[in-house]
CSV table of C-alpha atoms in Angstrom, one decimal:
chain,number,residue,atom,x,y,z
Z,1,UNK,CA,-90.0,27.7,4.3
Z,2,UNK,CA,-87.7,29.2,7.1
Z,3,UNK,CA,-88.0,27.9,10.1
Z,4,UNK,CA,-88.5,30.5,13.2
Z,5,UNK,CA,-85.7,29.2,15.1
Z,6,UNK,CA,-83.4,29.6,11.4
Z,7,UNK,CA,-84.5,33.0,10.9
Z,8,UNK,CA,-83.4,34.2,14.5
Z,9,UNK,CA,-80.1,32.8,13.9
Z,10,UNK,CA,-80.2,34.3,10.8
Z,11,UNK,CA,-80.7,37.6,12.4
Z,12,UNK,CA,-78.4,37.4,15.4
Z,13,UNK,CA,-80.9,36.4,17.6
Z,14,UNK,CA,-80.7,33.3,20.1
Z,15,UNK,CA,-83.3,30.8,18.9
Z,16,UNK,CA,-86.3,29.7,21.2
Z,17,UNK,CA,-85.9,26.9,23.1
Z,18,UNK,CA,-87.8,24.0,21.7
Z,19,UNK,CA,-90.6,23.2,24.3
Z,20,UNK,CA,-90.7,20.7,27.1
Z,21,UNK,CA,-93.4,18.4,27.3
Z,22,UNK,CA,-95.4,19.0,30.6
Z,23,UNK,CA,-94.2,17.0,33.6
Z,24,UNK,CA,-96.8,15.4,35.8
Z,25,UNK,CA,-97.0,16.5,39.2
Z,26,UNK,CA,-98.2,13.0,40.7
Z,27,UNK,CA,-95.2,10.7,40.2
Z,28,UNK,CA,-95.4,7.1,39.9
Z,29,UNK,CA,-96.6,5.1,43.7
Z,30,UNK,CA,-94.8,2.8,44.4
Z,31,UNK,CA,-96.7,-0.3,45.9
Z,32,UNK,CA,-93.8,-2.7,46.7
Z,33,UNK,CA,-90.5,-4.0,46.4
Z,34,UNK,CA,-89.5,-7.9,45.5
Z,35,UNK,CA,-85.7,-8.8,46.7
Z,36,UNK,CA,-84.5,-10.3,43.3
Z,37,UNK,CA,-80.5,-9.9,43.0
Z,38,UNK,CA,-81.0,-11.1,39.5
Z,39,UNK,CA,-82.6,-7.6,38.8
Z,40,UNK,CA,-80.2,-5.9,36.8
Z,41,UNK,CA,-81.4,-5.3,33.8
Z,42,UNK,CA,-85.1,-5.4,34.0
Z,43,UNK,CA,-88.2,-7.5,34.9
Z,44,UNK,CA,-91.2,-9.0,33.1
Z,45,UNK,CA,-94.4,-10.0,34.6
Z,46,UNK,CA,-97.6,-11.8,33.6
Z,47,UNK,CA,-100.7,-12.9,36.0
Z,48,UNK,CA,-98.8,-14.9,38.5
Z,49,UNK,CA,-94.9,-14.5,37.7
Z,50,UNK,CA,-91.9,-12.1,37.6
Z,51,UNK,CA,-89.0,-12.6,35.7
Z,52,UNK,CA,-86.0,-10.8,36.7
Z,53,UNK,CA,-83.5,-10.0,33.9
Z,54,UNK,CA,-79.3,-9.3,34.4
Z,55,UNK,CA,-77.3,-10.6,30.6
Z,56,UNK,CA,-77.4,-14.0,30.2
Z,57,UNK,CA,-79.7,-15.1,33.5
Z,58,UNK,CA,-83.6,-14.6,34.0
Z,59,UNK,CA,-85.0,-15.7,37.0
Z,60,UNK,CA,-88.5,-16.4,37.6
Z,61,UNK,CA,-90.2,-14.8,41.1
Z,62,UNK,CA,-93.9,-15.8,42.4
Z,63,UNK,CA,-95.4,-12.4,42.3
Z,64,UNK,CA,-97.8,-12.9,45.5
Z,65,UNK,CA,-94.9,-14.6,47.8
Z,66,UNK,CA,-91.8,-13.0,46.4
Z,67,UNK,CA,-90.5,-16.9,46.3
Z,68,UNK,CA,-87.9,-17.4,43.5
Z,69,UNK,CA,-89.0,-20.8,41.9
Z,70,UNK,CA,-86.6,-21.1,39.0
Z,71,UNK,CA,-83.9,-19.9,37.0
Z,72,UNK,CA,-82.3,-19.7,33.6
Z,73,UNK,CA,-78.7,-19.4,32.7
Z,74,UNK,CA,-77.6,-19.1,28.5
Z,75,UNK,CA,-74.0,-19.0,26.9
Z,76,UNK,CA,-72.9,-15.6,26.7
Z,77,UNK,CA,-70.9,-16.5,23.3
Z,78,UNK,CA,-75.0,-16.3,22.3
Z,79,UNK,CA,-76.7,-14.5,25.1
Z,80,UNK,CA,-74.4,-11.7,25.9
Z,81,UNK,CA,-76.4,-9.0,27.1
Z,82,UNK,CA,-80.4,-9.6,27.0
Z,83,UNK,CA,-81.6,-6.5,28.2
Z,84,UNK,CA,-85.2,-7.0,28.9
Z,85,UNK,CA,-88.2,-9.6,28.3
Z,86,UNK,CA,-92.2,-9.3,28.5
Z,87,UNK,CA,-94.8,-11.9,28.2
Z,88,UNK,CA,-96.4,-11.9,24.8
Z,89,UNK,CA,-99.1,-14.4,24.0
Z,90,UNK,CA,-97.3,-17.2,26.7
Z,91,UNK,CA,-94.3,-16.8,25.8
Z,92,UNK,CA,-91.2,-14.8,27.1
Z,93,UNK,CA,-89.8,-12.2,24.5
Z,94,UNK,CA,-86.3,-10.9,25.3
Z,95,UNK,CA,-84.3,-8.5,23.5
Z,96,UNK,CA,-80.6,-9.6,23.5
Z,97,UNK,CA,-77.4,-7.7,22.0
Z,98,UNK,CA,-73.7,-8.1,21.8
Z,99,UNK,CA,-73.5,-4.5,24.4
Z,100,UNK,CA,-70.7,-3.2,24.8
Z,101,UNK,CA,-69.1,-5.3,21.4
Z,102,UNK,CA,-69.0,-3.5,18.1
Z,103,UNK,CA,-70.0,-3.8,16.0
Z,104,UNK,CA,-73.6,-3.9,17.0
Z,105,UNK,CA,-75.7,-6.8,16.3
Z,106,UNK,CA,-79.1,-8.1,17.8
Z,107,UNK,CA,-81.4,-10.7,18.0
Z,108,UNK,CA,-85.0,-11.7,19.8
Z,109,UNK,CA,-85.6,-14.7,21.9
Z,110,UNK,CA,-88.3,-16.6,22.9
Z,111,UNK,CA,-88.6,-18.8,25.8
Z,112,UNK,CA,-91.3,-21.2,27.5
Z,113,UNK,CA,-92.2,-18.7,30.5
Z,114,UNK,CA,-93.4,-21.9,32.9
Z,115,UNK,CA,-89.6,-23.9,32.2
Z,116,UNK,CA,-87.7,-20.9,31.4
Z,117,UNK,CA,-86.8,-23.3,28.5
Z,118,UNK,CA,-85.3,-21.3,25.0
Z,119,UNK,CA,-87.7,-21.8,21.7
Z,120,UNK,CA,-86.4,-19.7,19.2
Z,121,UNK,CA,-83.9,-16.8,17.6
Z,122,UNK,CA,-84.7,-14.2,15.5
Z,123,UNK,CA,-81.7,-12.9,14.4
Z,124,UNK,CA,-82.1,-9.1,13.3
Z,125,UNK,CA,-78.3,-8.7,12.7
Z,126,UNK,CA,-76.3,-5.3,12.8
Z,127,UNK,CA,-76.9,-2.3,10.9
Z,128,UNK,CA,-79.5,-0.2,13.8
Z,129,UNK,CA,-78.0,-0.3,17.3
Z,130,UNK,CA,-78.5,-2.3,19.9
Z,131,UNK,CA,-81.7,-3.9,20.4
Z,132,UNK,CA,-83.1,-2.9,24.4
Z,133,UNK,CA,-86.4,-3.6,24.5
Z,134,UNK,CA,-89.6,-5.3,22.3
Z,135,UNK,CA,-93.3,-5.1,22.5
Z,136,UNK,CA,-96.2,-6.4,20.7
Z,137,UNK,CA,-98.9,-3.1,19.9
Z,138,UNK,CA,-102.0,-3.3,17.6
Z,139,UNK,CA,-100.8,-6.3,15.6
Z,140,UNK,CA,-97.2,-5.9,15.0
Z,141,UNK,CA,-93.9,-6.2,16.9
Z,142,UNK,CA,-92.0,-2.4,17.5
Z,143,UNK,CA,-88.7,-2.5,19.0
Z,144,UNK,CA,-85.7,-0.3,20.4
Z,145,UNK,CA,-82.7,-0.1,18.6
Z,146,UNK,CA,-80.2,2.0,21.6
Z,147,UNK,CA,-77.1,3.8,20.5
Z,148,UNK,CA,-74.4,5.1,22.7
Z,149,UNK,CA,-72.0,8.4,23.1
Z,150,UNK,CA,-68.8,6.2,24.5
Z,151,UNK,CA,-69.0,2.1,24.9
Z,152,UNK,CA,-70.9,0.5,23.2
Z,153,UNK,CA,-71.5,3.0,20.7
Z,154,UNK,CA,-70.0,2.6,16.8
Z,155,UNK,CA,-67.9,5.6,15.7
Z,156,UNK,CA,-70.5,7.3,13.6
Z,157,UNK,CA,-73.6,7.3,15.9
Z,158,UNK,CA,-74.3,8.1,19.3
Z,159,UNK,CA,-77.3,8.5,21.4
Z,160,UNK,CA,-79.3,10.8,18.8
Z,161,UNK,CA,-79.3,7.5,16.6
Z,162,UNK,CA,-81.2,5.6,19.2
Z,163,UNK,CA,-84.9,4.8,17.1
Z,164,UNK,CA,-88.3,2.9,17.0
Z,165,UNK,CA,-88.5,0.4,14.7
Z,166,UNK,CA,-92.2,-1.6,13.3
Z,167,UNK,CA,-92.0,-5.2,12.3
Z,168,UNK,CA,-94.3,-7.6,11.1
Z,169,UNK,CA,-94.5,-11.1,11.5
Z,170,UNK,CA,-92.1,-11.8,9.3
Z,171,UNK,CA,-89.7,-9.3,10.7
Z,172,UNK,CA,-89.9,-7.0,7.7
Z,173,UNK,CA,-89.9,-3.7,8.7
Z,174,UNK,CA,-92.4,-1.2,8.3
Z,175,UNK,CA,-92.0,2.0,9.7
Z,176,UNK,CA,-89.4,3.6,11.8
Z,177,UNK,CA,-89.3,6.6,14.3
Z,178,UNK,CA,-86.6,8.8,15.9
Z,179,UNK,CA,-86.7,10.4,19.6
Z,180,UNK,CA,-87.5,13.9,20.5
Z,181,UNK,CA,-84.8,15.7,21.9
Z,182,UNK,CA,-86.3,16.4,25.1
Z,183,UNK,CA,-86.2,13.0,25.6
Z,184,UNK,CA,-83.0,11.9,23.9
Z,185,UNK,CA,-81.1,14.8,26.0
Z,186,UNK,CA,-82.2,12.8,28.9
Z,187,UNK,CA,-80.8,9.3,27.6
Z,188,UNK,CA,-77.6,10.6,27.2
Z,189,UNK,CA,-74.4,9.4,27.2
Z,190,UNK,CA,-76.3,6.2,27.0
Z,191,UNK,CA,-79.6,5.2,25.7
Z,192,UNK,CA,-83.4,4.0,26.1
Z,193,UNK,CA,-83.2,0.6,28.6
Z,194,UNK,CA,-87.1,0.0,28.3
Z,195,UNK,CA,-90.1,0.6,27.4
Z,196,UNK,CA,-94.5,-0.3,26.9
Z,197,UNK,CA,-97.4,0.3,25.4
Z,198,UNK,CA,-99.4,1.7,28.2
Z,199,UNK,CA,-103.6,1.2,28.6
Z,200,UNK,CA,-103.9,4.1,27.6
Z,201,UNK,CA,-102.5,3.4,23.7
Z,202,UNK,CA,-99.6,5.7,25.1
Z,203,UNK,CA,-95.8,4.8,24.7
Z,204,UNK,CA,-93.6,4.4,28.2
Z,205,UNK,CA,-90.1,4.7,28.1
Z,206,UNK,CA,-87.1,4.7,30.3
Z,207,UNK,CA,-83.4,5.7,29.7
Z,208,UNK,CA,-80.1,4.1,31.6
Z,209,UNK,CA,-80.2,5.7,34.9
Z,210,UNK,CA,-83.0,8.4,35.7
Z,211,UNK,CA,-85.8,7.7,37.9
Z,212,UNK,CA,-88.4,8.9,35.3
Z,213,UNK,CA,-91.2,7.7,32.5
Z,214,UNK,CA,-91.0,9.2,29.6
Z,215,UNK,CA,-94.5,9.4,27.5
Z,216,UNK,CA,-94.7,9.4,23.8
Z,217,UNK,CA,-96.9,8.6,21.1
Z,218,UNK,CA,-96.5,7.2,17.1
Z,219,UNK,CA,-97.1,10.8,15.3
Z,220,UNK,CA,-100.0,11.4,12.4
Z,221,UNK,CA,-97.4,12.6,10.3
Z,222,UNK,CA,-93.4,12.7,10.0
Z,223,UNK,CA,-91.2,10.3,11.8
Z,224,UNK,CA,-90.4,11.6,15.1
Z,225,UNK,CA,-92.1,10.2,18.6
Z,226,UNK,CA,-94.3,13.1,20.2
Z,227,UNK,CA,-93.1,13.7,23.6
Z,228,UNK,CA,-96.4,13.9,25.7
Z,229,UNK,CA,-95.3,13.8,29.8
Z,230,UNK,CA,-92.3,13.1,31.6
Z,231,UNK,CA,-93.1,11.8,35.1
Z,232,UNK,CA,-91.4,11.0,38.1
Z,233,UNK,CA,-91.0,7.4,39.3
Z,234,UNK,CA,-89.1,5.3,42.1
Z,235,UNK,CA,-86.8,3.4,39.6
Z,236,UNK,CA,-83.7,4.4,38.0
Z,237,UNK,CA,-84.6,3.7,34.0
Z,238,UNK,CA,-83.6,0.1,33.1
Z,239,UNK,CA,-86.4,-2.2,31.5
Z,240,UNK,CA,-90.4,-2.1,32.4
Z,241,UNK,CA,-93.2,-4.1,32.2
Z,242,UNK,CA,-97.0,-3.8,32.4
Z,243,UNK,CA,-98.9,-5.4,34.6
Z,244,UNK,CA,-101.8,-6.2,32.1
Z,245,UNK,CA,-104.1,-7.5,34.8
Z,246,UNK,CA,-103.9,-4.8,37.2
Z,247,UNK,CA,-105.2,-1.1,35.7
Z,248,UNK,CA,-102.1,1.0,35.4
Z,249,UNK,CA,-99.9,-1.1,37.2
Z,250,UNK,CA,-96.0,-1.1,35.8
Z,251,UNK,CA,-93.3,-3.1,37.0
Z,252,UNK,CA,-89.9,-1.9,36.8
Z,253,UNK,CA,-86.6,-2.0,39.0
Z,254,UNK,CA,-83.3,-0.9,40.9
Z,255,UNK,CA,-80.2,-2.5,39.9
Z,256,UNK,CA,-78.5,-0.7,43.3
Z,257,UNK,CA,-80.7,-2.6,45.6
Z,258,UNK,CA,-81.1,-5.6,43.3
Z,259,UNK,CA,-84.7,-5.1,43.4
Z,260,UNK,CA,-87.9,-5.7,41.2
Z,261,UNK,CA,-90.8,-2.1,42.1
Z,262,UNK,CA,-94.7,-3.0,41.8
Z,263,UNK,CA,-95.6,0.1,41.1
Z,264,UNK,CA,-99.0,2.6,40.2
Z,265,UNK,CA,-98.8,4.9,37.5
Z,266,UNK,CA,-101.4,7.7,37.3
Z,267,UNK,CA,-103.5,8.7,34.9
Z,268,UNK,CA,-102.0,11.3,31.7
Z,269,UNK,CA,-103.8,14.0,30.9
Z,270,UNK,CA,-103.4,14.8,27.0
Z,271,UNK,CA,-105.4,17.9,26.9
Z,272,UNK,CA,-105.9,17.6,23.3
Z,273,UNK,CA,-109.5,15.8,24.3
């Protein structure tokens, strides 16, 4: 079967242009901002704690206060770039990388969230990108494997490469998903920095730099994200987290003003109910 978009080029005739997921009109509120100069990378939250991310430091922020109370520095021979963490199951999950060394490799760590202490490694190696982010969803682990246009990048990928990946516990993987294009064409040079399983069952997911959420969901068929919203919000990209006991409350943050954002995300209409 020809495609549409192959047959007008076929006949001489500019293809259409592929459609853009609907952009919500209410951006993202944001509720308040935490001074945290260790905020360069991301932030990870639970119940009473923040944990600001930049490479090989996390430091850990009272939520209600804004007090810093702790904080955890790692060699960079083995902790060279961790680009984000989230609380899963009490403990600290971090995606760390070799960015901007080539080539690529990755590995997850694990650390006691009340000492900041480091547990574990899993290595995942080189072979995919650079791991950015990792979340737990409906019994397995998914993470983001980025890929970049200039540094960072290996010679025969850039930021179209960047993909999805499903683990089990075992860190076999499973499945594996690439971006749309309306949402790759807005990571680019670089790549996606974060992202979260929303309430809602819905993917969240930032790029390097713009001040935007982009929402996707796993397909029922094929192995491309469907690109669902794109919605304004007070951050620029960089790694999120969700608030799991506050309704639609995300955390995220600006590296210029070495802040962590407490902010409100509104509701996404699918209009497929």
């Amino acid at each position: 079967m020809v495609s549409a978009a192959a047959a007008a080029a076929a006949e001489g005739a500019a293809p259409s242009p592929e459609p853009q997921a609907p952009r919500i009109a209410a951006p993202a509120e944001l509720l308040r901002r935490y001074p945290a100069p260790e905020a360069r990378q991301g932030v990870a939250v639970d119940r009473q704690y923040g944990y600001a991310v930049t490479n090989n430091t996390i430091a850990k922020y009272d939520k209600a206060s804004g007090a810093k109370l702790g904080e955890w520095h790692g060699d960079r021979r083995q902790f060279p770039h961790i680009n984000s963490c989230t609380v899963i199951a009490n403990e600290l999950v971090c995606a760390n990388s070799n960015f901007p060394g080539v080539p690529q490799w990755s590995s997850v760590e694990f650390f006691d969230p009340r000492t900041l202490t480091h547990r574990r490694s899993v290595p995942l190696g080189p072979g995919r990108g650079s791991l950015t982010w990792v979340e737990r969803h409906q019994g397995a682990w998914f993470a983001a494997f980025a890929n970049y246009d200039g540094t960072g990048g290996e010679p025969t990928r850039d930021h179209r490469y960047t993909s999805l990946v499903r683990f089990d516990d075992q860190w076999r993987q499973t499945a594996a998903w690439s971006f749309p294009s309306t949402v790759l064409e807005r990571f680019a040079p670089m790549s996606s920095s974060g992202g979260g399983f929303g309430p809602d069952g819905l993917l969240y997911v930032t790029g390097h730099d713009n001040p935007e959420l982009y929402v996707l969901r796993l397909p029922a068929a094929g192995a491309e994200l469907e690109h669902v919203a794109t919605l304004a919000a007070p951050i620029e990209g960089q790694a999120i987290d969700w608030d799991e006991t506050a309704p639609r409350e995300l955390y995220g943050i600006s590296r210029a003003e070495g802040t962590i954002l407490r902010l409100r995300v509104p509701p996404i209409p699918l209009g497929d109910d």
